[in-house]
């Protein structure tokens, strides 16, 4: 039995591929099978945001995000694993839904003659698909009674984010506390600065 | 008089940042550490300081000034890097040392002193530790005289 042929027979779905360097979409970039395995019921969002995509075992999508249709859902492209039976017959890719658009911000500080920075200006480094989920409320250390909200976010794996950046989603600003690799995505822990 | 505390703080920043640059250390203001996350989390040694207090004594143009300046280090088992930075600081802020106060808070370097800072004491305080980093500060007390 030729498992490759059988496994890829239904790869007729063609998502658009996101080019991070230009923030543009390549229409119908490659064939795949999108598995309907996102029916995990939980108070947490991961069960509804993650699903699998199957592609040909010799193909690795060069895109860190894909979407299904011009106005369809956007997914971050994560870990790839190979399915084997004597030889490889399919590649399983983890997807994470990310329907927000985040601006990655760096602050350029105006230098003073003291050697320290003073007023800062915001520079947009790029726009990236973004997913966010609330974790908990974090207390303000300096002002008792005031709290910020702690969020867990996901960005494309090739997003050049660091703890010195900020993320802006519309008018909401998030300060980045931590950056880490997670399941082939770039994970961030952020605090909301202001609504 | 209204900008004198700012001018004193900017003078301290100027001295400290120059000291750090001369010895190849990173530096940051401890009171702004939330904006310097990568430096705070870095394994590289850095100089850090915090402007602590300033009060008329007994009244303007005579002032008392206090600030803490020291070393933030990681992977420093015998505290030698910490004490190396501390030694540099203690030699710069030796008792009796005078420092001209100028307004370094703008982009243009100043040329006219507006006061004098006289160091009255400087001593290293016990080290503080937070997970992977240690912080050893020198507490500096000074008197400031405002000319204009």
Coordinates of C-alpha atoms in Angstrom, one line a residue:
Chain A
X1 CA 0.0 0.0 0.0
X2 CA 1.4 3.4 -1.0
X3 CA 0.7 5.4 2.1
X4 CA 2.1 8.6 0.6
X5 CA -0.5 8.5 -2.1
X6 CA -3.3 7.7 0.3
X7 CA -2.1 10.3 2.9
X8 CA -1.9 13.1 0.4
X9 CA -4.9 12.2 -1.8
X10 CA -7.1 14.7 0.1
X11 CA -4.5 17.5 0.2
X12 CA -6.6 19.8 -2.0
X13 CA -6.9 22.7 0.4
X14 CA -4.6 25.6 -0.5
X15 CA -3.9 28.2 2.1
X16 CA -2.2 31.6 1.5
X17 CA 1.3 31.8 2.8
X18 CA 2.5 34.9 4.8
X19 CA 5.8 36.5 3.9
X20 CA 7.1 38.0 7.1
X21 CA 9.7 40.3 5.5
X22 CA 7.1 42.1 3.4
X23 CA 3.9 41.4 5.4
X24 CA 2.2 40.2 2.2
X25 CA 0.3 37.0 1.3
X26 CA 1.2 34.4 -1.4
X27 CA -2.1 33.2 -2.7
X28 CA -2.8 29.4 -2.6
X29 CA 0.8 28.7 -1.6
X30 CA 0.8 24.9 -1.2
X31 CA -1.6 22.0 -0.9
X32 CA -2.5 20.6 2.5
X33 CA -5.1 18.7 4.5
X34 CA -6.6 20.6 7.5
X35 CA -7.6 18.2 10.2
X36 CA -10.9 19.0 12.1
X37 CA -9.3 18.3 15.5
X38 CA -10.0 21.5 17.3
X39 CA -13.1 20.4 19.3
X40 CA -11.4 20.3 22.7
X41 CA -13.8 21.8 25.2
X42 CA -12.1 23.7 28.0
X43 CA -12.0 27.1 29.8
X44 CA -8.6 27.5 28.3
X45 CA -8.3 28.7 24.7
X46 CA -5.6 26.3 23.4
X47 CA -8.1 23.6 22.7
X48 CA -9.9 25.8 20.3
X49 CA -6.9 27.5 18.7
X50 CA -4.6 24.6 17.9
X51 CA -5.1 22.1 15.1
X52 CA -3.1 20.0 12.7
X53 CA -2.3 20.3 9.1
X54 CA -1.0 17.5 6.9
X55 CA 1.4 18.2 4.0
X56 CA 3.6 16.1 1.7
X57 CA 6.5 14.6 3.7
X58 CA 9.1 16.2 1.4
X59 CA 7.6 19.7 1.7
X60 CA 8.3 22.2 4.5
X61 CA 6.2 25.3 4.2
X62 CA 8.5 28.3 4.2
X63 CA 5.8 30.5 5.8
X64 CA 5.5 31.2 9.5
X65 CA 1.8 32.0 9.1
X66 CA -1.0 30.9 6.7
X67 CA -4.6 31.8 6.2
X68 CA -7.5 30.1 4.5
X69 CA -9.1 32.6 2.2
X70 CA -8.7 36.4 2.1
X71 CA -10.8 36.9 5.2
X72 CA -10.3 33.5 6.6
X73 CA -8.6 32.5 9.9
X74 CA -4.9 33.0 10.2
X75 CA -2.7 30.3 11.8
X76 CA 0.8 30.4 13.0
X77 CA 2.9 27.5 11.6
X78 CA 4.7 25.5 14.4
X79 CA 6.4 22.2 14.9
X80 CA 6.6 19.7 12.1
X81 CA 6.7 15.9 12.8
X82 CA 7.0 13.1 10.2
X83 CA 4.7 10.1 10.0
X84 CA 6.6 6.9 9.1
X85 CA 5.6 3.5 8.0
X86 CA 8.9 2.0 6.6
X87 CA 9.4 5.4 5.0
X88 CA 7.8 8.8 5.5
X89 CA 4.4 9.3 4.1
X90 CA 3.1 12.5 5.7
X91 CA 4.2 15.6 7.6
X92 CA 2.1 16.8 10.5
X93 CA 2.3 20.5 11.3
X94 CA 1.0 22.2 14.4
X95 CA -1.1 25.3 13.8
X96 CA -2.1 28.0 16.3
X97 CA -4.9 30.4 15.4
X98 CA -3.8 34.0 15.6
X99 CA -6.4 36.5 14.3
X100 CA -5.0 39.6 15.9
X101 CA -2.6 42.0 14.2
X102 CA 0.2 43.1 16.5
X103 CA 2.6 46.0 15.9
X104 CA 6.1 45.2 17.3
X105 CA 7.3 48.5 18.8
X106 CA 10.8 49.6 19.8
X107 CA 11.4 52.8 21.6
X108 CA 14.2 55.0 20.4
X109 CA 15.5 57.1 23.3
X110 CA 16.6 60.7 22.8
X111 CA 20.1 60.8 24.3
X112 CA 21.0 63.7 26.7
X113 CA 24.5 65.0 27.4
X114 CA 24.4 63.1 30.7
X115 CA 24.7 59.8 28.8
X116 CA 21.1 58.7 29.8
X117 CA 18.1 58.6 27.6
X118 CA 15.1 61.0 28.1
X119 CA 12.0 61.2 25.9
X120 CA 11.5 58.2 23.7
X121 CA 9.8 57.8 20.3
X122 CA 8.0 54.7 19.1
X123 CA 9.2 52.9 16.0
X124 CA 7.2 50.1 14.4
X125 CA 9.4 47.2 13.6
X126 CA 6.8 45.2 11.8
X127 CA 3.2 43.9 11.9
X128 CA 2.6 40.2 12.9
X129 CA -0.3 37.8 13.4
X130 CA -0.8 37.5 17.1
X131 CA -2.7 35.4 19.6
X132 CA -3.3 36.3 23.2
X133 CA -4.8 34.6 26.2
X134 CA -5.2 36.0 29.7
X135 CA -3.3 34.2 32.4
X136 CA -3.9 36.1 35.6
X137 CA -3.8 39.5 37.2
X138 CA -0.4 40.8 38.3
X139 CA -0.1 43.2 41.2
X140 CA 1.7 46.4 40.9
X141 CA 4.7 46.3 43.1
X142 CA 4.9 50.1 43.7
X143 CA 1.2 50.8 44.1
X144 CA -0.8 48.4 46.2
X145 CA -4.3 47.8 45.0
X146 CA -3.5 48.4 41.4
X147 CA -3.2 45.4 39.1
X148 CA -2.1 44.7 35.6
X149 CA -3.3 41.8 33.6
X150 CA -0.8 39.1 32.7
X151 CA -1.2 37.6 29.2
X152 CA 0.3 34.7 27.3
X153 CA 0.8 35.4 23.6
X154 CA 2.0 33.7 20.5
X155 CA 3.9 35.2 17.6
X156 CA 5.3 33.8 14.4
X157 CA 8.6 31.9 14.9
X158 CA 10.5 34.4 12.8
X159 CA 9.3 37.5 14.7
X160 CA 12.4 39.4 16.0
X161 CA 10.9 40.2 19.4
X162 CA 12.8 40.9 22.6
X163 CA 12.0 42.0 26.1
X164 CA 12.9 45.5 25.2
X165 CA 10.0 45.7 22.7
X166 CA 6.4 46.4 23.2
X167 CA 3.4 45.0 21.4
X168 CA 0.5 47.2 20.3
X169 CA -2.8 45.7 19.2
X170 CA -5.1 48.6 18.2
X171 CA -5.0 50.9 21.1
X172 CA -4.0 48.3 23.7
X173 CA -0.3 48.3 24.6
X174 CA 1.5 45.4 26.1
X175 CA 4.9 45.4 27.8
X176 CA 6.9 42.2 27.1
X177 CA 8.2 40.4 30.2
X178 CA 9.5 37.2 28.7
X179 CA 10.3 35.7 25.3
X180 CA 10.6 31.9 24.7
X181 CA 10.3 29.3 22.1
X182 CA 7.1 27.2 22.4
X183 CA 6.0 24.4 20.1
X184 CA 7.7 26.0 17.1
X185 CA 6.1 29.4 17.8
X186 CA 7.5 32.4 19.6
X187 CA 5.9 32.7 22.9
X188 CA 5.7 35.9 24.9
X189 CA 4.4 36.8 28.4
X190 CA 3.1 40.3 28.4
X191 CA 1.6 42.8 30.8
X192 CA -1.1 45.2 29.7
X193 CA 0.1 48.8 30.0
X194 CA -3.2 50.5 29.6
X195 CA -6.5 49.7 27.9
Chain B
X1 CA 16.2 76.9 42.1
X2 CA 13.3 74.9 40.7
X3 CA 15.4 72.7 38.4
X4 CA 18.3 72.2 40.8
X5 CA 17.4 68.6 41.8
X6 CA 17.1 67.7 38.1
X7 CA 20.5 69.4 37.4
X8 CA 22.1 67.5 40.3
X9 CA 20.7 64.2 39.1
X10 CA 21.9 64.8 35.5
X11 CA 25.4 65.6 36.9
X12 CA 25.4 62.3 38.7
X13 CA 24.2 60.5 35.6
X14 CA 27.0 62.2 33.6
X15 CA 29.7 61.2 36.0
X16 CA 28.4 57.6 36.4
X17 CA 27.8 57.0 32.7
X18 CA 31.3 58.3 31.9
X19 CA 32.8 56.1 34.5
X20 CA 31.0 53.0 33.1
X21 CA 31.9 53.8 29.6
X22 CA 35.6 54.4 30.5
X23 CA 35.7 50.8 32.0
X24 CA 33.6 49.1 29.4
X25 CA 30.5 48.4 31.6
X26 CA 26.9 48.6 30.7
X27 CA 24.9 50.9 32.9
X28 CA 21.3 51.8 33.8
X29 CA 19.3 53.7 36.3
X30 CA 17.9 51.4 39.0
X31 CA 14.7 53.4 39.2
X32 CA 14.1 52.8 35.5
X33 CA 15.0 49.1 35.5
X34 CA 11.6 48.1 34.1
X35 CA 12.7 49.8 30.9
X36 CA 16.1 48.1 30.8
X37 CA 14.9 44.5 31.0
X38 CA 17.6 43.1 28.7
X39 CA 20.3 44.8 30.8
X40 CA 18.8 43.6 34.1
X41 CA 18.5 40.0 32.8
X42 CA 21.9 40.0 31.2
X43 CA 24.8 38.0 32.5
X44 CA 27.2 40.9 31.8
X45 CA 28.3 43.1 34.7
X46 CA 26.8 46.5 34.8
X47 CA 27.0 49.7 36.8
X48 CA 23.7 50.8 38.2
X49 CA 22.6 53.8 40.4
X50 CA 19.6 55.3 42.0
X51 CA 19.1 58.9 43.0
X52 CA 18.0 58.6 46.6
X53 CA 17.3 61.9 48.4
X54 CA 17.9 65.6 48.2
X55 CA 16.8 68.3 50.7
X56 CA 17.7 71.8 51.6
X57 CA 20.1 71.9 54.5
X58 CA 19.5 74.2 56.2
X59 CA 18.0 75.9 53.2
X60 CA 18.6 76.7 49.5
X61 CA 21.3 77.3 48.1
X62 CA 22.7 74.7 50.5
X63 CA 21.5 71.1 50.0
X64 CA 22.1 67.5 51.2
X65 CA 22.2 64.9 48.4
X66 CA 22.3 61.1 48.7
X67 CA 22.5 58.5 46.0
X68 CA 23.4 54.8 45.6
X69 CA 25.7 53.6 42.9
X70 CA 27.2 50.2 42.4
X71 CA 27.6 46.9 40.5
X72 CA 25.1 44.5 39.2
X73 CA 26.8 41.1 38.5
X74 CA 26.1 37.5 37.7
X75 CA 28.4 34.5 37.9
X76 CA 30.8 36.2 40.3
X77 CA 31.5 33.5 43.0
X78 CA 34.2 35.5 44.9
X79 CA 32.5 38.9 44.2
X80 CA 35.7 40.0 42.6
X81 CA 33.9 41.6 39.6
X82 CA 31.5 43.3 42.0
X83 CA 34.4 44.7 44.1
X84 CA 36.3 45.8 41.0
X85 CA 33.4 48.0 40.0
X86 CA 32.9 49.1 43.6
X87 CA 36.6 50.1 43.8
X88 CA 36.3 52.2 40.7
X89 CA 33.3 54.0 42.2
X90 CA 34.9 54.6 45.6
X91 CA 37.9 56.2 43.9
X92 CA 35.7 58.4 41.8
X93 CA 33.5 59.5 44.8
X94 CA 36.2 59.8 47.4
X95 CA 35.4 61.8 50.5
X96 CA 36.3 65.5 49.9
X97 CA 36.1 65.2 46.2
X98 CA 34.3 68.1 44.5
X99 CA 32.2 67.8 41.3
X100 CA 30.9 70.8 39.3
X101 CA 27.2 70.6 38.9
X102 CA 25.9 71.4 35.4
X103 CA 22.6 70.8 33.6
X104 CA 23.2 67.6 31.5
X105 CA 19.5 66.9 31.1
X106 CA 19.3 68.4 27.6
X107 CA 20.8 67.2 24.3
X108 CA 23.4 70.0 24.2
X109 CA 26.4 69.6 26.6
X110 CA 26.5 72.4 29.2
X111 CA 29.6 74.6 29.7
X112 CA 28.7 76.7 32.7
X113 CA 28.7 75.2 36.3
X114 CA 25.7 76.1 38.3
X115 CA 26.9 74.6 41.5
X116 CA 29.3 72.3 43.3
X117 CA 28.8 68.8 44.8
X118 CA 31.1 68.0 47.7
X119 CA 31.3 64.3 48.6
X120 CA 31.1 63.9 52.4
X121 CA 31.0 60.1 52.7
X122 CA 31.0 57.0 50.5
X123 CA 30.7 53.5 51.8
X124 CA 29.8 50.1 50.4
X125 CA 26.7 48.6 51.8
X126 CA 26.0 44.8 52.1
X127 CA 25.3 43.0 48.8
X128 CA 21.7 42.1 47.8
X129 CA 20.9 39.0 45.8
X130 CA 18.0 38.2 43.5
X131 CA 18.1 34.8 41.9
X132 CA 21.0 34.9 39.5
X133 CA 22.1 38.5 40.1
X134 CA 23.9 40.3 42.9
X135 CA 23.8 44.0 43.5
X136 CA 26.5 45.7 45.6
X137 CA 25.9 49.5 46.1
X138 CA 28.0 52.3 47.4
X139 CA 26.0 54.8 49.4
X140 CA 27.2 58.3 48.6
X141 CA 26.4 61.4 50.7
X142 CA 27.2 64.9 49.5
X143 CA 26.6 68.5 50.1
X144 CA 25.6 70.7 47.2
X145 CA 25.9 74.4 46.8
X146 CA 23.8 76.2 44.1
X147 CA 25.4 79.2 42.5
X148 CA 22.5 80.3 40.2

